[in-house]
PDB file of C-alpha atoms in Angstrom:
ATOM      1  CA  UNK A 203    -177.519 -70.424 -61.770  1.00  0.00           C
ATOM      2  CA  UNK A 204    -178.349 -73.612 -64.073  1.00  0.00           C
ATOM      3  CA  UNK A 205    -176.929 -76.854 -63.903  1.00  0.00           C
ATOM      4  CA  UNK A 206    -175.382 -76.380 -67.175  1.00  0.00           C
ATOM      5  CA  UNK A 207    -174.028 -72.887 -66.023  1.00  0.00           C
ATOM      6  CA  UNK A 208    -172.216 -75.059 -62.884  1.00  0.00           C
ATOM      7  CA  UNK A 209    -171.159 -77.810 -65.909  1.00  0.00           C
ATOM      8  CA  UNK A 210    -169.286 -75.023 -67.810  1.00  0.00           C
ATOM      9  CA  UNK A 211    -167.715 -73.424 -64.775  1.00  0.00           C
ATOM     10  CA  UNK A 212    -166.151 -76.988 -63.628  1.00  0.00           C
ATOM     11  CA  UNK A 213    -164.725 -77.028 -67.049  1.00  0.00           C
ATOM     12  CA  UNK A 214    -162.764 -74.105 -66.349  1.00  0.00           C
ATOM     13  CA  UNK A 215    -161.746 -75.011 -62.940  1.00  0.00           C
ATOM     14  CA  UNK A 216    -160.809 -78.034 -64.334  1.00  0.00           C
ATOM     15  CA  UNK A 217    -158.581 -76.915 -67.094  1.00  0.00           C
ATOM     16  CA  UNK A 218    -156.848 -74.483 -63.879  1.00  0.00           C
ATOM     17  CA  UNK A 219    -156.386 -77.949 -62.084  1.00  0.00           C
ATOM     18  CA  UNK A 220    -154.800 -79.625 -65.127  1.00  0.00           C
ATOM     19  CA  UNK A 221    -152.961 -76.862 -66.805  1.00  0.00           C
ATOM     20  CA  UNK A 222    -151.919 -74.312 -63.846  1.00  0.00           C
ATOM     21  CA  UNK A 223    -148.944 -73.609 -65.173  1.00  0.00           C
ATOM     22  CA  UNK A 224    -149.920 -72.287 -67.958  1.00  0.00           C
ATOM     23  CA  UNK A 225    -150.574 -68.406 -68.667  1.00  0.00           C
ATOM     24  CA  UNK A 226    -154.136 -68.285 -67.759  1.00  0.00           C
ATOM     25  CA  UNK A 227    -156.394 -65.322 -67.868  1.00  0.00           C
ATOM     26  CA  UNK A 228    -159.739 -64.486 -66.985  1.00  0.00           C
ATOM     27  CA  UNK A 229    -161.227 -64.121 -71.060  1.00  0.00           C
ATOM     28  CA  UNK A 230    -159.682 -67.444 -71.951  1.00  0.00           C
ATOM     29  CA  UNK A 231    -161.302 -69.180 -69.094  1.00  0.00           C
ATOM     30  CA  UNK A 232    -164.370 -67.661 -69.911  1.00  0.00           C
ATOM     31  CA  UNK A 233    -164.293 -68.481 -73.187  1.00  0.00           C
ATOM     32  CA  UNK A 234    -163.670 -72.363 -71.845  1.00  0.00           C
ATOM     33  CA  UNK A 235    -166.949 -71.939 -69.934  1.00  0.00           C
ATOM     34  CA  UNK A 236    -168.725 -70.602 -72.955  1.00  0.00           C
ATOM     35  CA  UNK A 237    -169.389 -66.824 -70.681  1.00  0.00           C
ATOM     36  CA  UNK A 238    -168.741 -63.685 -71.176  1.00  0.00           C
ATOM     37  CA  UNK A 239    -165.291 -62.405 -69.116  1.00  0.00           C
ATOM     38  CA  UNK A 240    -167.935 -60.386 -66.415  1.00  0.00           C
ATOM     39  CA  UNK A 241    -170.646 -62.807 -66.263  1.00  0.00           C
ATOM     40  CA  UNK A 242    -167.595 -65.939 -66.005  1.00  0.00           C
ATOM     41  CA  UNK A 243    -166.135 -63.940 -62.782  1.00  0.00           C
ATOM     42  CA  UNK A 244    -169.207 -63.425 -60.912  1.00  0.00           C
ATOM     43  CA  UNK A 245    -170.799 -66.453 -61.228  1.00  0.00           C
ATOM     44  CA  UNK A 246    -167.105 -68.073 -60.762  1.00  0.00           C
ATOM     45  CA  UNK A 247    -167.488 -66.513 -57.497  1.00  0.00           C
ATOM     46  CA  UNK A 248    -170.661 -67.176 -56.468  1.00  0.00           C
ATOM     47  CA  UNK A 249    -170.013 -71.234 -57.345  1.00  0.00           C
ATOM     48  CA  UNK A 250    -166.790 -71.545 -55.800  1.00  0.00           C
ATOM     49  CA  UNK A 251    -166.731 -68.917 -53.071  1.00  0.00           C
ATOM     50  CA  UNK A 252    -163.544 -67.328 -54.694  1.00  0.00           C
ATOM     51  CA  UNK A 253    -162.614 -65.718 -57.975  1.00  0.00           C
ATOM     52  CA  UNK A 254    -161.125 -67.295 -60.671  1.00  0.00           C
ATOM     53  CA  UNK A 255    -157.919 -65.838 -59.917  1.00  0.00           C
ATOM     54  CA  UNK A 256    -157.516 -66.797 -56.659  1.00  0.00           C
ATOM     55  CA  UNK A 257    -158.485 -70.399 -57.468  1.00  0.00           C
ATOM     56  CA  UNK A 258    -155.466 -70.596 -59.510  1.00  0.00           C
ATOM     57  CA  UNK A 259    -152.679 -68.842 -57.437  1.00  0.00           C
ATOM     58  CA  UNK A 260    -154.259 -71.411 -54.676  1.00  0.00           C
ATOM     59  CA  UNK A 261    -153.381 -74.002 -57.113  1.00  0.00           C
ATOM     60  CA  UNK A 262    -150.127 -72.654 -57.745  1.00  0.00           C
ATOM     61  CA  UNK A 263    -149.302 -72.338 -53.985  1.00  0.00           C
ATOM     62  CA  UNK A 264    -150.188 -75.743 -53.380  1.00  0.00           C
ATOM     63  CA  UNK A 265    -147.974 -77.190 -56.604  1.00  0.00           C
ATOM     64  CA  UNK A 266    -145.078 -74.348 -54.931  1.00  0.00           C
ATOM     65  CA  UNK A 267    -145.043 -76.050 -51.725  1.00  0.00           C
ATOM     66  CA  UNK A 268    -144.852 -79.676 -53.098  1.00  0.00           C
ATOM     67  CA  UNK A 269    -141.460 -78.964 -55.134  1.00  0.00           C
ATOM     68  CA  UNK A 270    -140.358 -76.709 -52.227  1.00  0.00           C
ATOM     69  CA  UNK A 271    -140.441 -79.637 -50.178  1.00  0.00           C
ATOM     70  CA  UNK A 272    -138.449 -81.692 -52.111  1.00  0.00           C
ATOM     71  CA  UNK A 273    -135.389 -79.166 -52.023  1.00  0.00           C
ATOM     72  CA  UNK A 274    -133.864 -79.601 -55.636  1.00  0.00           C
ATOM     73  CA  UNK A 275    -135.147 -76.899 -57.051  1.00  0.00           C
ATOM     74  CA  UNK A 276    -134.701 -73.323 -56.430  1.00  0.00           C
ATOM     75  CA  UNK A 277    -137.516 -70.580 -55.252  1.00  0.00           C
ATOM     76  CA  UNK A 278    -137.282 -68.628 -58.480  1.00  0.00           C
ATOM     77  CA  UNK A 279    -137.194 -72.207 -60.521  1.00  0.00           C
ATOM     78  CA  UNK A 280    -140.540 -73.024 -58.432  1.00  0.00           C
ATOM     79  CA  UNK A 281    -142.258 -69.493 -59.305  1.00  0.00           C
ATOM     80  CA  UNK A 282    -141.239 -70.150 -62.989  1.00  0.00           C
ATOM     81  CA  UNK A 283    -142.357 -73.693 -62.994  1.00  0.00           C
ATOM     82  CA  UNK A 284    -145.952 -73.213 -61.558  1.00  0.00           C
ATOM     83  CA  UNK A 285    -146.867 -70.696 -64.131  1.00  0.00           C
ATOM     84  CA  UNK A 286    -146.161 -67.274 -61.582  1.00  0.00           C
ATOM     85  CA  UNK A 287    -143.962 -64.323 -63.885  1.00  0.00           C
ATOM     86  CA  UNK A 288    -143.476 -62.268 -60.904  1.00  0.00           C
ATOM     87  CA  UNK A 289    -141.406 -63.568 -57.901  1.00  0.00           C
ATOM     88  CA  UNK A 290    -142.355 -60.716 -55.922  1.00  0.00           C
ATOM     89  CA  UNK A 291    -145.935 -61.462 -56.656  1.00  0.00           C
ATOM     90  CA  UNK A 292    -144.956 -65.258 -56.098  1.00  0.00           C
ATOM     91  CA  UNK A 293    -143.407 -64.664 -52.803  1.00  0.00           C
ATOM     92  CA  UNK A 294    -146.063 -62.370 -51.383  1.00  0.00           C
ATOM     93  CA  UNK A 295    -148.832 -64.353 -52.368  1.00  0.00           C
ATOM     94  CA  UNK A 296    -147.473 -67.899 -50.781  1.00  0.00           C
ATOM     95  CA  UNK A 297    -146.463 -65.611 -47.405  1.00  0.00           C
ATOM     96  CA  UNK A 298    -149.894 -64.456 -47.467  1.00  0.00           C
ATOM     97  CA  UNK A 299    -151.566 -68.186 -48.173  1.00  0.00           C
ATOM     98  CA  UNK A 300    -148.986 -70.052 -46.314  1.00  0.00           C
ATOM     99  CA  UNK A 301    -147.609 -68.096 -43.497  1.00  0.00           C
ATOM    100  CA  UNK A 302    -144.192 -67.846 -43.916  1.00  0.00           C
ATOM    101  CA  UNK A 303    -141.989 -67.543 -46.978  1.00  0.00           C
ATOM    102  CA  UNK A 304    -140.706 -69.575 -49.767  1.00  0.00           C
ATOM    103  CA  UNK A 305    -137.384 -69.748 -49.146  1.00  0.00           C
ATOM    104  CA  UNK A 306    -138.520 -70.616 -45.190  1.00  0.00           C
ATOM    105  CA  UNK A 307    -140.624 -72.886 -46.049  1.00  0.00           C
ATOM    106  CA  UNK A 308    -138.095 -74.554 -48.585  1.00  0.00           C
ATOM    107  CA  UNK A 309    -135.440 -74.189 -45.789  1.00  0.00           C
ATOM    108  CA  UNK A 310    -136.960 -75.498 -42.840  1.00  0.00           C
ATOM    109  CA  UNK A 311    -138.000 -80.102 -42.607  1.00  0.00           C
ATOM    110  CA  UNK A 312    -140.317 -81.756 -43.733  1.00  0.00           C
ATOM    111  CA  UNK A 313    -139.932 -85.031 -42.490  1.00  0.00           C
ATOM    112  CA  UNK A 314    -142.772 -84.946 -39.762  1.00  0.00           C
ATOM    113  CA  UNK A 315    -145.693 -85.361 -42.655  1.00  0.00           C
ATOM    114  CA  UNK A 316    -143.622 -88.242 -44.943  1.00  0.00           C
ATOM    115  CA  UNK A 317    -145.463 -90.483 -43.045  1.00  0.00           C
ATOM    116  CA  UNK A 318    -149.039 -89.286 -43.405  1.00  0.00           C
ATOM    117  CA  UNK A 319    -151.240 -90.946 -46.957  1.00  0.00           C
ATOM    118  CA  UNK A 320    -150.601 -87.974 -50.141  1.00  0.00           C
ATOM    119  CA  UNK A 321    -154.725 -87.857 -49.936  1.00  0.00           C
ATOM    120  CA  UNK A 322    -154.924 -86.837 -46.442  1.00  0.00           C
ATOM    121  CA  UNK A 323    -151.700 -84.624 -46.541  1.00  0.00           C
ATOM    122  CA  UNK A 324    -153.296 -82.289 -49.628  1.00  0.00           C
ATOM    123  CA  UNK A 325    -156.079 -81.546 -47.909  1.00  0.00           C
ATOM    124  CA  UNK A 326    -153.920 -80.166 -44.482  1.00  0.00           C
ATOM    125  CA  UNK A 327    -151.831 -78.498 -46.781  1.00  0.00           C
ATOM    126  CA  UNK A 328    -153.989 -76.642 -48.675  1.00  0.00           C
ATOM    127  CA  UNK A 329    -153.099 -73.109 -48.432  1.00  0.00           C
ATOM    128  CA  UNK A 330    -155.788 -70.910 -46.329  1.00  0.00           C
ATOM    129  CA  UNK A 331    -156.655 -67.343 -47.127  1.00  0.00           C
ATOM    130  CA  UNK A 332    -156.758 -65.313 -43.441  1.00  0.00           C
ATOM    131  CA  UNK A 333    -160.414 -66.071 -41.858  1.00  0.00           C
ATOM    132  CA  UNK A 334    -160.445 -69.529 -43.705  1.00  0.00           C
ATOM    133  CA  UNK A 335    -161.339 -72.762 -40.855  1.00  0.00           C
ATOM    134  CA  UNK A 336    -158.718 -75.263 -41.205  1.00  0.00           C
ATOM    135  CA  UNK A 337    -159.321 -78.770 -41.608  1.00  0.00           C
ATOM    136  CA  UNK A 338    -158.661 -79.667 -37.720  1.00  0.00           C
ATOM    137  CA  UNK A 339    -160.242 -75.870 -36.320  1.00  0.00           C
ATOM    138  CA  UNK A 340    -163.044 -76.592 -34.411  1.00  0.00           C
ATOM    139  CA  UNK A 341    -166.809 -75.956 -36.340  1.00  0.00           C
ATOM    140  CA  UNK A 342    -168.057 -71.940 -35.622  1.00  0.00           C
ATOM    141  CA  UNK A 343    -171.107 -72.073 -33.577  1.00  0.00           C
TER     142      UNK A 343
END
C-alpha cells in the first residue's frame, strides 16, 4: 500500500469521524478515497485492522454512549441521532461492543468517571469488539 493510498483512506475515516451520522455507505466512502468499492474495503481493512463498517458503528457506539449518559434523551432518539435506522440493529450492536444494553447502560450512574479529563475518559470508553485488549489489560506475552 502507498503513502498516498493511506492519505486517501484517512480521508474517509475522517469524513466517518466528522459526519457519522450521516447515511454512509461503503461506494460513497470509496468514492471519498478515490477507490473502487472492493479495492476501498480491503485495503480499509488491512490499514485500520477493521472494515469500514465497523469503524463507523464503533463511532456511533461511542457518540450512543455519550448522550446515553447524559439521560435527556431517549434510546430510540439516540439510535436516530447517531445515524443507526434500525434499533434492533442499534441495540444489538452496542450490547455486543459495550456489554450490556442501551437502555442499561442509560439507566444505570455515571457519576464515578465525571471526574476523570474527556481525553483520558474516550479512550477507556471506547467500545471493544470480543478478543480486543483494553486499555488497562495487561500486554499478551
Amino acid at each position: 500500500m502507498t503513502l498516498e493510498d493511506l492519505v486517501r483512506l484517512r480521508r474517509a475515516r475522517d469524513l466517518m469521524d466528522r459526519d457519522y451520522s450521516e447515511p454512509l455507505d461503503v461506494p460513497a466512502l470509496a468514492r471519498v478515497a478515490l477507490m473502487s468499492p472492493g479495492h476501498f474495503s480491503r485495503s480499509f481493512r488491512a490499514a485500520f485492522g477493521e472494515t469500514p463498517y465497523s469503524y463507523l458503528m464503533t463511532r456511533r457506539i461511542e457518540r450512543a454512549k455519550a448522550l446515553l449518559r447524559r439521560g435527556d434523551l431517549t434510546v430510540t432518539e439516540v439510535c436516530f441521532a447517531v445515524g443507526c435506522t434500525s434499533l434492533g440493529s442499534f441495540s444489538s450492536r452496542f450490547t455486543e461492543l459495550v456489554g450490556e444494553s442501551p437502555s442499561s447502560y442509560r439507566a444505570r450512574s455515571h457519576d464515578d468517571g465525571a471526574a476523570i479529563p474527556a481525553c483520558v475518559a474516550k479512550i477507556y470508553t471506547r467500545p471493544v469488539r470480543n478478543g480486543e485488549a483494553r486499555p488497562d489489560s495487561p500486554p499478551l506475552v
